[in-house]
Coordinates of C-alpha atoms in Angstrom, one line a residue:
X29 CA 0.0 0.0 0.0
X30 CA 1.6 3.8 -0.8
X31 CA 1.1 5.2 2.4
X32 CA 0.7 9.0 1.3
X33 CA -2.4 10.8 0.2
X34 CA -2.4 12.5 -3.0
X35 CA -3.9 15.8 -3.7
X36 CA -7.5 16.1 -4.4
X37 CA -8.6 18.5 -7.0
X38 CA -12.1 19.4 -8.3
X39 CA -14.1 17.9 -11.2
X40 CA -13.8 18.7 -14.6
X41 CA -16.6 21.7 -15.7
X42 CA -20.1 20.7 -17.4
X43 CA -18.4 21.5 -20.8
X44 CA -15.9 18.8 -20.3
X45 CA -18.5 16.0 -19.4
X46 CA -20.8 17.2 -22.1
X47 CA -17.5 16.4 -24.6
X48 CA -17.0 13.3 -22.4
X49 CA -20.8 12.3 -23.3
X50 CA -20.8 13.0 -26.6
X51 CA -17.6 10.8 -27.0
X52 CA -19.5 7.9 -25.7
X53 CA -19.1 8.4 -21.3
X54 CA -22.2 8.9 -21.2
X55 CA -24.3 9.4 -17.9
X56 CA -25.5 6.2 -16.3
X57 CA -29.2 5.8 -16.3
X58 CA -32.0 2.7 -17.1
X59 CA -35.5 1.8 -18.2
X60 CA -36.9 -0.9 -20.2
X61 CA -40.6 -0.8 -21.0
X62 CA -41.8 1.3 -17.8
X63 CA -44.6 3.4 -19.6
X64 CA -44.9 6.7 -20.9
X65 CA -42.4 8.3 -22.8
X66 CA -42.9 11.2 -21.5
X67 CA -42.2 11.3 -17.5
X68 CA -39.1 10.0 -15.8
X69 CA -39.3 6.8 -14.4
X70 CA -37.2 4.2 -12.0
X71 CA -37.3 0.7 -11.0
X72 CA -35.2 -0.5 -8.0
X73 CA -34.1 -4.0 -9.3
X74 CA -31.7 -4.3 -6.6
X75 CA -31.7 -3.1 -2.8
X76 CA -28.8 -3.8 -0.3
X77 CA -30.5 -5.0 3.0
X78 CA -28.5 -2.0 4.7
X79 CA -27.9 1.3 3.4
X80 CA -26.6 3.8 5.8
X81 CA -26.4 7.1 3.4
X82 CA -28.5 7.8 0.4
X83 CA -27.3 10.2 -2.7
X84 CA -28.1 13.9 -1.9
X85 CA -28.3 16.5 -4.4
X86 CA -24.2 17.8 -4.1
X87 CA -22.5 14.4 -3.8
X88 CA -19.8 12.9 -5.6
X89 CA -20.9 9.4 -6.9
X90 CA -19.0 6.8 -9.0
X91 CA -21.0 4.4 -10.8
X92 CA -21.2 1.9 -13.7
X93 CA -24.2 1.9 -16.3
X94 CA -25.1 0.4 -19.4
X95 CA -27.0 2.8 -21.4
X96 CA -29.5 1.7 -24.6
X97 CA -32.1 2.7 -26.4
X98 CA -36.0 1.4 -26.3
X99 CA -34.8 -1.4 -28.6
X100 CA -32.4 -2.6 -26.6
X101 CA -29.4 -1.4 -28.5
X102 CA -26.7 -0.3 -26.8
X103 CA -24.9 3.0 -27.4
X104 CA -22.9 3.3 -24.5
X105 CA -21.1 1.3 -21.0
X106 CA -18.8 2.2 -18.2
X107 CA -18.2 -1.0 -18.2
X108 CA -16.5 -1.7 -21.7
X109 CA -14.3 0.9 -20.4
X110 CA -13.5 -0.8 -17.6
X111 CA -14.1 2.5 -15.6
X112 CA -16.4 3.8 -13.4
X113 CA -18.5 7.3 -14.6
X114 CA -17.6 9.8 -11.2
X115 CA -19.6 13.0 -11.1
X116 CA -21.4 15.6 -8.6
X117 CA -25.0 15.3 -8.7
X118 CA -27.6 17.9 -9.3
X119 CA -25.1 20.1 -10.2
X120 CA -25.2 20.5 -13.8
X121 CA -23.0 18.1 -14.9
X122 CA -25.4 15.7 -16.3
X123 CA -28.7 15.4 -17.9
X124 CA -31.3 16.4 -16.0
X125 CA -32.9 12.9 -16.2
X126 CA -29.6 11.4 -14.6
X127 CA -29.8 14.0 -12.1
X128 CA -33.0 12.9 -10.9
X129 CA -32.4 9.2 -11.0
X130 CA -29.4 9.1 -8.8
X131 CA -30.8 10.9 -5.8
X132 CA -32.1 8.2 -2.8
X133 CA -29.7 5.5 -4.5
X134 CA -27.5 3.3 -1.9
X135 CA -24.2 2.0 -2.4
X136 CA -24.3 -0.8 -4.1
X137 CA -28.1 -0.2 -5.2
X138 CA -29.1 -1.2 -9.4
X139 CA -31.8 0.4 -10.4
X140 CA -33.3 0.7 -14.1
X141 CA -33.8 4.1 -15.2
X142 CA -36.3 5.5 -18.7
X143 CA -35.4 9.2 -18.7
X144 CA -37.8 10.9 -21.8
X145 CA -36.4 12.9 -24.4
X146 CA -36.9 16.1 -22.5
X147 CA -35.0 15.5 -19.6
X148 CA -32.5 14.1 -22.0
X149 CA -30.7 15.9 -25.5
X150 CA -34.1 16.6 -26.4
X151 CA -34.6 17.7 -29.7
X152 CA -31.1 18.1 -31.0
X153 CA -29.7 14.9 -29.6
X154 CA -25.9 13.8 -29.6
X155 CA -24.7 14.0 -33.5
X156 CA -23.8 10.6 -34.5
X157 CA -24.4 9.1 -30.9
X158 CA -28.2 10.3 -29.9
X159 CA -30.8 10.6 -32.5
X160 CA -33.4 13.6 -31.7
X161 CA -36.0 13.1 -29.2
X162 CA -34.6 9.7 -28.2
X163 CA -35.4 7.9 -25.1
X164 CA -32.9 6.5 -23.0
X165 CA -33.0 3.4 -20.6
X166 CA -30.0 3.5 -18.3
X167 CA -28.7 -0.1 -16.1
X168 CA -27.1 2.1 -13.4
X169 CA -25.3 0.1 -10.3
X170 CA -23.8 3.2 -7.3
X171 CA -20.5 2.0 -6.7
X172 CA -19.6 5.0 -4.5
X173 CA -20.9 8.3 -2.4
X174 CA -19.8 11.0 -0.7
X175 CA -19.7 14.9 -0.1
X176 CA -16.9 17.3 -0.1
X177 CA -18.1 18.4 3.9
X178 CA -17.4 14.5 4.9
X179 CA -15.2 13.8 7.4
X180 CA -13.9 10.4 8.4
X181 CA -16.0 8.1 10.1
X182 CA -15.3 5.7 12.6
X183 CA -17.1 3.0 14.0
X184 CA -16.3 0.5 16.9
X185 CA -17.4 -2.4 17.2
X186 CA -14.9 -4.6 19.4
X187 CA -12.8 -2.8 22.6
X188 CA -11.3 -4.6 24.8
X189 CA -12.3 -4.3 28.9
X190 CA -9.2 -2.6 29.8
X191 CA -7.5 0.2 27.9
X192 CA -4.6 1.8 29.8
X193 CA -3.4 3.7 26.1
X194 CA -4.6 4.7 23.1
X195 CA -3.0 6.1 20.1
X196 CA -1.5 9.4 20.3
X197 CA 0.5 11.2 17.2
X198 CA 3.9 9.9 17.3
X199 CA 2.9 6.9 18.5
X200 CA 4.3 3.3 16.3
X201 CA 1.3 1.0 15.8
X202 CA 1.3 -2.6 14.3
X203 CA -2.4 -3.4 12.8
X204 CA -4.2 -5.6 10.8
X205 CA -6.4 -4.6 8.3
X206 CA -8.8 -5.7 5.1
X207 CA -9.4 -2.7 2.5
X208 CA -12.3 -2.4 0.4
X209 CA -13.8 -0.3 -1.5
X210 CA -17.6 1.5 -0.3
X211 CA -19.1 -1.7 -2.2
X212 CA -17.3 -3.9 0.1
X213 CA -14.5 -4.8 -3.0
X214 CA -11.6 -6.1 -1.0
X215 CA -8.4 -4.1 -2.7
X216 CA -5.8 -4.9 0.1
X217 CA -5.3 -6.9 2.9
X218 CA -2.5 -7.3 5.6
X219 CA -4.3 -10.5 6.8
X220 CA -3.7 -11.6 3.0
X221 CA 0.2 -11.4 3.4
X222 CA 0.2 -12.8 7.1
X223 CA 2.5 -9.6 8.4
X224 CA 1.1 -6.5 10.1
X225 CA 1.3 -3.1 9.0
X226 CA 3.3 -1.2 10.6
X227 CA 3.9 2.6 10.6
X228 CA 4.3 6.1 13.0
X229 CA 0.8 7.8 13.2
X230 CA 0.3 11.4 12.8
X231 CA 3.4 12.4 10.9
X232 CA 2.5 12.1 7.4
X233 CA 3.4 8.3 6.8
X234 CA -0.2 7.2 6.1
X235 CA -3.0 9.1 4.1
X236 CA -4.2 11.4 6.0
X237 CA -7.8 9.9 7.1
X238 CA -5.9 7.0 8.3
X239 CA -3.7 9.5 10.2
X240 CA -6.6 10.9 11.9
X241 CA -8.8 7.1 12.1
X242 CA -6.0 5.8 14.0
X243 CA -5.8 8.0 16.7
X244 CA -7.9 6.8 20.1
X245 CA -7.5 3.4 19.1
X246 CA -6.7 0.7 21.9
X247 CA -5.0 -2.4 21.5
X248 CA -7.3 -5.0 21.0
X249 CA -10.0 -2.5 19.7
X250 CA -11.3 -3.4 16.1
X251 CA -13.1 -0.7 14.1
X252 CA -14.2 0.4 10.4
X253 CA -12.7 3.8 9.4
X254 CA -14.2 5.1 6.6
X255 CA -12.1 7.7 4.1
X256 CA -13.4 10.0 2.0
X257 CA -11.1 10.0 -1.7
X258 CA -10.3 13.8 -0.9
X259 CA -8.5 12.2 2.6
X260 CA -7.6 8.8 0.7
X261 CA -5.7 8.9 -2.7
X262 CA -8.0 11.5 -4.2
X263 CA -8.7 12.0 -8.3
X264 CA -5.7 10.0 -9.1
X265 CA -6.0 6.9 -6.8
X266 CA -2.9 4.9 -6.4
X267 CA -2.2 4.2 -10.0
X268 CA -2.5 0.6 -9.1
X269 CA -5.6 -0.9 -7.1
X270 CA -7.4 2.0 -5.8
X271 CA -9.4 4.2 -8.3
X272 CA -9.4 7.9 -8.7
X273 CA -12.6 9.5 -6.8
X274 CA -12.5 6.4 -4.4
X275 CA -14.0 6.1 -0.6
X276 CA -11.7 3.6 1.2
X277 CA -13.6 1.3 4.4
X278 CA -10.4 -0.1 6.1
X279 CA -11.4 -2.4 8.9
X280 CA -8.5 -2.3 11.2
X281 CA -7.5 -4.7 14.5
X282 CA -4.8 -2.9 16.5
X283 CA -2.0 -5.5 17.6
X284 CA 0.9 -3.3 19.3
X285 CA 1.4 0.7 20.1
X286 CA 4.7 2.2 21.1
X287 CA 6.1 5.3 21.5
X288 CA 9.9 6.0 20.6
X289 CA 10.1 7.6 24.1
X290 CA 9.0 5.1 26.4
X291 CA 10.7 3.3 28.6
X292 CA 9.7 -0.2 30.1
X293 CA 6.7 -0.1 32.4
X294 CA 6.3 -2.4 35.7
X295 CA 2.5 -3.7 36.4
X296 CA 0.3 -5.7 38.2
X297 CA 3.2 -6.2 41.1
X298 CA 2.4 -8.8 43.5
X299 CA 5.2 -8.2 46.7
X300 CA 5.6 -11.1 49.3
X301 CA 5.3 -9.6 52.8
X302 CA 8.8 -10.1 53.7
X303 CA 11.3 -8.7 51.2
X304 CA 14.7 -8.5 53.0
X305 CA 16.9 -7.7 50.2
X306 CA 15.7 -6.4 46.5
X307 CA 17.9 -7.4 43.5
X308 CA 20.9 -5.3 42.3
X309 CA 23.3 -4.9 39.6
X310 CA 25.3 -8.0 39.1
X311 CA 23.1 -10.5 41.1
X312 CA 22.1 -13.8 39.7
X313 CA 18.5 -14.8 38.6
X314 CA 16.7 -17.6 38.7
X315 CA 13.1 -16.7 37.6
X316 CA 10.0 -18.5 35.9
X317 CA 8.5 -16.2 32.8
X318 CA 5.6 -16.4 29.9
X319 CA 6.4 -14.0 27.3
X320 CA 3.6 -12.6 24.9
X321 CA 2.9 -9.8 22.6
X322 CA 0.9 -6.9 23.5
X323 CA -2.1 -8.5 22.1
X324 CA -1.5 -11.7 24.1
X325 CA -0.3 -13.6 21.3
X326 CA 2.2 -16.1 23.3
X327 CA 5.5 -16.2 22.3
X328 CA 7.9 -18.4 24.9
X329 CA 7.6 -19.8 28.3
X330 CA 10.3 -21.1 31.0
X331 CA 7.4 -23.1 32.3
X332 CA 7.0 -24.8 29.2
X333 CA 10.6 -26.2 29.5
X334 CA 10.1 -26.7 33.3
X335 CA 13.0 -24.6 33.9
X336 CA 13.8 -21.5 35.6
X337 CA 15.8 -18.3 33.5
X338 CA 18.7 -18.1 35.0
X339 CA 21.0 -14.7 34.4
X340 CA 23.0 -12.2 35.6
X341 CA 21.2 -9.0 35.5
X342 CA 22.4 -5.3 34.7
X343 CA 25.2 -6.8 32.9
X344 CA 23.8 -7.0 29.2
X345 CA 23.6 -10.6 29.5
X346 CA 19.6 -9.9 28.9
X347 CA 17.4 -7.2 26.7
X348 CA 18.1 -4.4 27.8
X349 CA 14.3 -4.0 29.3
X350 CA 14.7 -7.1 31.1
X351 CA 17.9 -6.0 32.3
X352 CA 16.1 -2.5 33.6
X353 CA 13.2 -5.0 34.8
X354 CA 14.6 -7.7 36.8
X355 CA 16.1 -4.5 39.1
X356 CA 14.5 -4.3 43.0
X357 CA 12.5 -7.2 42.9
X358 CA 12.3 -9.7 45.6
X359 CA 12.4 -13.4 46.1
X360 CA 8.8 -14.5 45.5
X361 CA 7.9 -11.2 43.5
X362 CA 5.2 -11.3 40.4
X363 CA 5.5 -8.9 38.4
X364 CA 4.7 -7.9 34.6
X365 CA 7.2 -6.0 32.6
X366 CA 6.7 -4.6 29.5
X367 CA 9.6 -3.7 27.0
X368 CA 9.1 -1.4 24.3
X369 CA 10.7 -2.9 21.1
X370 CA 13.9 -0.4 21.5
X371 CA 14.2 -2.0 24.8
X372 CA 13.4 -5.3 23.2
X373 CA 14.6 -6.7 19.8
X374 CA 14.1 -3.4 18.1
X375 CA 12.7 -3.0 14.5
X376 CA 14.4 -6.9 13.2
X377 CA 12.7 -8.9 15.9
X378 CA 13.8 -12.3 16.9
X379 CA 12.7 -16.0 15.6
X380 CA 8.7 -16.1 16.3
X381 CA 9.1 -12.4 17.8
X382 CA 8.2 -9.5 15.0
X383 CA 10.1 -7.2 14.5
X384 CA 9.0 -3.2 16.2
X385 CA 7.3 -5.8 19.0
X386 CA 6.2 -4.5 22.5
X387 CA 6.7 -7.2 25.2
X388 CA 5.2 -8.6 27.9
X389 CA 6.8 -10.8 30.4
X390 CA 5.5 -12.3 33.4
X391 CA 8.0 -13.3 35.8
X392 CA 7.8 -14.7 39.0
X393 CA 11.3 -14.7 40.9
X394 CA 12.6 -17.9 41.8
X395 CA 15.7 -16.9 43.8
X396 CA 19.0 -14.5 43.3
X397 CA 22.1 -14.2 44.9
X398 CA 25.3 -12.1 44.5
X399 CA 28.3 -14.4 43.6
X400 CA 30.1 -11.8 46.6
X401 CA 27.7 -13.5 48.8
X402 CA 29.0 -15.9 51.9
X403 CA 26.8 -17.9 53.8
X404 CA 23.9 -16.5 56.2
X405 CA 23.2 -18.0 59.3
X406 CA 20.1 -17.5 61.8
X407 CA 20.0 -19.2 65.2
X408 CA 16.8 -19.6 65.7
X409 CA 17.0 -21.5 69.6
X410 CA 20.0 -21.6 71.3
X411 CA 19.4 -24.2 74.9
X412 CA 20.4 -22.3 78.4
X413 CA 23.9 -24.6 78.3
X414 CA 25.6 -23.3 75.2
X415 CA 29.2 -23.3 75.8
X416 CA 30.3 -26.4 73.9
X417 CA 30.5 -25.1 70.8
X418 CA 30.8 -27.6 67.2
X419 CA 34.5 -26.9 65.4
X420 CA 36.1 -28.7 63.0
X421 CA 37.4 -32.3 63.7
X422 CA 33.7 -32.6 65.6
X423 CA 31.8 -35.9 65.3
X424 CA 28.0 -34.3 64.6
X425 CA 24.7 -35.5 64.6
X426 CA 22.0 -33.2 63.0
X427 CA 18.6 -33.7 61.3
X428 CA 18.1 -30.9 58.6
X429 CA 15.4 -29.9 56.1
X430 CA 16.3 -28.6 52.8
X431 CA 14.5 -26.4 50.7
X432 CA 14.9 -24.0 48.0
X433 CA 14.2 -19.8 48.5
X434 CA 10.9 -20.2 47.1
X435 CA 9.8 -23.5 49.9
X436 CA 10.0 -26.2 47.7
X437 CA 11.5 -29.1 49.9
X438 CA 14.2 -30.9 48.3
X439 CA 15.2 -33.5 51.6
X440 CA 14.5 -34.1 55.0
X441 CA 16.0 -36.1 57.2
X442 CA 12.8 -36.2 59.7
X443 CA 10.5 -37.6 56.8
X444 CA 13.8 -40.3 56.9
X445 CA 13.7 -40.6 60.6
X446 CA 17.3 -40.4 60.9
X447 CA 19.8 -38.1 61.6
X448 CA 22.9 -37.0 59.0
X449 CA 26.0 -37.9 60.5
X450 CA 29.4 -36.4 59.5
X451 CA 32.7 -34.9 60.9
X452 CA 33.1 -31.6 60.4
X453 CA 35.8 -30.5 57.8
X454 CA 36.0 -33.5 56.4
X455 CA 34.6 -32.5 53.0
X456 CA 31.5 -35.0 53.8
X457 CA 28.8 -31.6 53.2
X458 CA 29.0 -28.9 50.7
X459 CA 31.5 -25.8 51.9
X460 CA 27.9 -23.8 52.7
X461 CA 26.7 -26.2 54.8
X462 CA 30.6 -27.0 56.7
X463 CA 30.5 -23.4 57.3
X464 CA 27.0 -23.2 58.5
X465 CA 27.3 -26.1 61.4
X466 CA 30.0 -24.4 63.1
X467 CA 30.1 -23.1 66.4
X468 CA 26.9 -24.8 66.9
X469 CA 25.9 -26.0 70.5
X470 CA 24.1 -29.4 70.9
X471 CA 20.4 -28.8 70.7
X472 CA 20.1 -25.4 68.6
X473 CA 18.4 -24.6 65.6
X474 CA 19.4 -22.6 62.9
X475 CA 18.6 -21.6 59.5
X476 CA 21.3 -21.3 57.4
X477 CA 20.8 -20.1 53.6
X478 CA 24.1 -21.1 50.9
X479 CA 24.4 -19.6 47.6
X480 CA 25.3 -21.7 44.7
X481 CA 28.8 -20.9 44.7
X482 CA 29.0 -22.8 48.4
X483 CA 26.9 -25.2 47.6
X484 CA 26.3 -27.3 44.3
X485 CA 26.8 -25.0 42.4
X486 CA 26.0 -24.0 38.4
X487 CA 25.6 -27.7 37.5
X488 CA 23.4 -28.5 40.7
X489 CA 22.7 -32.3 40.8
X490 CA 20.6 -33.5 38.4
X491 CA 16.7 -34.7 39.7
X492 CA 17.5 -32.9 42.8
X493 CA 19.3 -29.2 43.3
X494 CA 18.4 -27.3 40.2
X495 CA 21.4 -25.3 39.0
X496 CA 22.5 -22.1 40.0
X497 CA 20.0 -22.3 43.0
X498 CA 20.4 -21.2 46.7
X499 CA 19.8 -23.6 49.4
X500 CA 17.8 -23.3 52.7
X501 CA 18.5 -25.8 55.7
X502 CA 16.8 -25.9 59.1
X503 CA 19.2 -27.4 60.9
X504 CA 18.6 -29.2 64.4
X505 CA 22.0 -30.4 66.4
X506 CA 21.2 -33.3 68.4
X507 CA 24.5 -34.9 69.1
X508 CA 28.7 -33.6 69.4
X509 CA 31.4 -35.5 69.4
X510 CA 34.9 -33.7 70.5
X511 CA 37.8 -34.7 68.4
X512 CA 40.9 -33.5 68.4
X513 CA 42.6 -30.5 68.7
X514 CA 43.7 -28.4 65.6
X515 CA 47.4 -29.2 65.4
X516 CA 49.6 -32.2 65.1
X517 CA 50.6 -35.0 67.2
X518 CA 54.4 -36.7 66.9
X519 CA 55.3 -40.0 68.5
X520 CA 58.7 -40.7 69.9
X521 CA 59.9 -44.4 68.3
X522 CA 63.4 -44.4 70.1
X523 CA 64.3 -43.8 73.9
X524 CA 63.6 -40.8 75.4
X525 CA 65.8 -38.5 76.9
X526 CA 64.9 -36.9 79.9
X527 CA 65.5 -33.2 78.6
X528 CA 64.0 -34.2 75.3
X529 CA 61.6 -31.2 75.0
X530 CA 64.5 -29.0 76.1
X531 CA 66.4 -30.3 73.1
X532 CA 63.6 -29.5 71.0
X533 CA 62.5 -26.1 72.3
X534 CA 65.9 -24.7 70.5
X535 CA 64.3 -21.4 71.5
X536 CA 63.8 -21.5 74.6
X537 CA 59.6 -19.9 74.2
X538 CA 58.1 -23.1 75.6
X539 CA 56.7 -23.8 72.5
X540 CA 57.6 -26.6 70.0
X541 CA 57.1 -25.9 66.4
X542 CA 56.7 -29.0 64.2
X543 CA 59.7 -27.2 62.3
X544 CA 62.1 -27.9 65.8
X545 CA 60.7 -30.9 65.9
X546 CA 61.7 -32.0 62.1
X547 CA 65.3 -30.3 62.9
X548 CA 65.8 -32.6 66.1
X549 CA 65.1 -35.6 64.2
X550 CA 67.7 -34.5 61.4
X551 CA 70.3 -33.3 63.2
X552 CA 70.2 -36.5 66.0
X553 CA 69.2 -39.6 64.5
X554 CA 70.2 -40.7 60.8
X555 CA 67.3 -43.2 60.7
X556 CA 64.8 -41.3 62.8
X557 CA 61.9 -42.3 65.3
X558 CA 59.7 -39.7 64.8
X559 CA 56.1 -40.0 63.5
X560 CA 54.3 -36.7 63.1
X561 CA 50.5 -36.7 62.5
X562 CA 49.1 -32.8 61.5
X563 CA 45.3 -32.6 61.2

């Protein structure tokens, strides 16, 4: 479709049309066998069952005719010229006859039409074309109507429940349309080549009734527009499907509406009551989403893969709407984000996304951390007694649950009914959870919450942990074990001398480093007796 209006000039004087008609263009009219020959008369052969506007004396009508004489021979037809006869009525420009005829016609109305000799050429006639005092019987169809005060007309008949925006000059809309003619001729459709149109409104890109039909418009609303030819393509149509003269009826379904100037826009939030900490810049996602157009067509879903998005965020690792998005929610938060396309995948699109595309996503966050992040701990009992505290080398007996941020339980050792046994700093638990059981007294509870880097990770464990995820553990000591010291034990294979730690103490501090004690054994004994145990 050309998307600009042309200019719209007036028709051509009476003169002119009387030279058309006596060429053969003659005015449209019909009548076969209706009676005197002496008084106008009309037969409606056809009526459309609606027919909202009637000709009035001052409109501009296009129609087709066959025009013959009482015989039936014919001396003219729009149609063997494949054109359409376009004139103002009742203003002169045709035979008085015709003038009459036309007025009260609908769109799409056929009527037959004897117009007497004096309402015709009378008399004279047409030289060569219209013998004197001839009658005329005219086959007229109205292919088209309207009036140089019409404006454009605009009717709605779908709008959706809620409409938070509507059109605006400036704004860039993707719509669907069909366009036909006032007959209901289909001449274009958008449907036809299965890809919206899509255009800036208000700034001279469309003609300029579309311009103005556009504007109000909601997505989701369907409505007609109706364009008169002097806000369409005017007297010279398009030069290819669209007709000089012609009123356009495009009946438009509005898919998408952007500005340039937006930014994305946060709805329909839905905050759990506690929110300790809000994602930031360089945190780590994990986050359930459906993505769909503006119009709700559906696009992709994490849910359908029964997997979570996972992503670092303000880091370009995502759009950059999402990026702006995903920024001060909190663990559990719904919310709906909607990316203009510039935000989005701009005017290309992506795969089954078009290209100019608003999006919607709604996201519900799974969990985030910081990769900065340690371990948190929160001792939720602590017994009257709690001065044994667990340290590493400890023999511990614990029952745990294990859940996810969001309280999806992973394991439990009470639904097992029996305790996790380990000792601490063995590498038996992830680092998170080594770290977490320390300094614990027998009998506490704690709650101690490990980020993936502490615990298992990106790769998670497959049917279990999810990947990437952080880990919750209510933690129950029931049982400690002392073992040893930190340090290192050495055993004395040889005899002993009484000042043996004297000899090793080369110092003199009172302290025996296991590097003295690796120094006695060289410098004394060639084949030494000492065993040294570090743990």
């Amino acid at each position: 479709m050309a998307i600009r209006a042309r200019g719209w000039r007036p028709p051509p004087p009476p003169l002119l049309l009387l030279l058309l008609w006596v060429t053969g263009q003659a005015a449209p009219v019909a009548g076969l066998g209706l009676g005197s020959d002496t008084e106008l008369q009309i037969e409606r052969r056809f009526v459309p069952d609606e027919c909202p506007r009637t000709v009035r004396s001052g409109d501009f009508v296009r129609y087709h005719y066959v025009g013959m004489f009482p015989d039936g021979q014919k001396f003219d037809s729009s149609y063997d010229r494949d054109s359409t006869f376009n004139v103002f009525v009742g203003k002169g420009q045709l035979i008085a006859g015709m003038d009459q005829a036309l007025v009260g016609m609908c769109v799409n109305e056929r009527r037959f039409v004897k117009i007497p000799s004096k309402l015709a050429y009378g008399s004279e006639g047409v030289s060569g074309v219209i013998p004197p005092d001839s009658v005329l019987h005219f086959d007229v169809l109205l292919m088209d109507i309207w009036n140089s005060e019409d404006q454009v007309q605009i009717h709605t008949y779908f709008k959706p429940p809620s409409c938070p925006r509507t059109i605006q000059v400036s704004d860039f809309v993707r719509y669907h349309y069909n366009g036909t003619f006032l007959d209901g001729t289909l001449f274009d459709s958008s449907h036809n080549r299965m890809k919206t149109y899509d255009t800036y409104v208000g700034i001279g890109w469309l003609i300029p009734g579309m311009d103005k039909g556009l504007l109000g418009m909601c997505v989701g609303e369907k409505r007609i527009i109706t364009i008169p030819p002097f806000l369409a393509y005017g007297e010279d149509g398009d030069g290819k499907d669209i007709p000089g003269q012609a009123s356009l009826v495009f009946d438009v379904a509005l898919l998408d509406l952007h500005n340039p100037k937006d930014g994305i826009s946060i709805e329909n939030k839905v905050v759990p009551e506690n929110c300790e900490r809000q994602s930031q810049t360089g945190d780590f996602l994990r986050y359930h989403y459906n993505g769909t157009l503006l119009d709700g067509t559906f696009f992709d879903s994490s849910y359908s893969r029964n997997r979570t998005f996972d992503t670092y965020i303000g880091q370009g690792y995502v759009i950059a709407g999402m990026d702006e998005g995903l920024l001060g929610v909190c663990i559990g938060e719904k919310r709906r984000i909607v990316v203009p396309p510039h935000l989005g995948y701009g005017e290309e699109g992506r795969g089954n996304i078009p290209g100019s595309a608003v999006l919607v996503f709604d996201i519900h966050v799974i969990d985030f951390h910081n990769p900065s992040d340690s371990i948190s701990i929160t001792s939720h009992y602590k017994p009257p007694d709690c001065s044994v505290l667990s340290k590493k080398g400890d023999y511990l007996k614990y029952h745990y649950n294990a859940s996810l941020l969001d309280g999806t339980l992973l394991d439990s050792t009470w639904n097992l009914g029996k305790t996790y046994n380990i000792v601490l700093g063995s590498g038996q638990v992830v680092l998170g959870m080594d770290m977490g059981l320390r300094e614990m007294c027998v009998g506490e509870k704690r709650t101690v919450i490990i980020p993936p880097h502490l615990g298992y990770g990106e790769a998670g464990v497959d049917g279990e942990v999810p990947g990437s995820a952080v880990l919750v553990f209510d933690i129950e000591l029931l049982e400690l074990v002392a073992g040893l010291p930190e340090g290192y034990m050495f055993i004395w294979n040889g005899e002993v001398s009484a000042n043996l730690f004297e000899e090793i103490d080369k110092d003199g501090n009172g302290e025996v480093l296991l590097e003295e004690k690796k120094q006695l054994c060289t410098e004394k004994v060639s084949n030494c007796p000492l065993d040294i145990f570090i743990y």
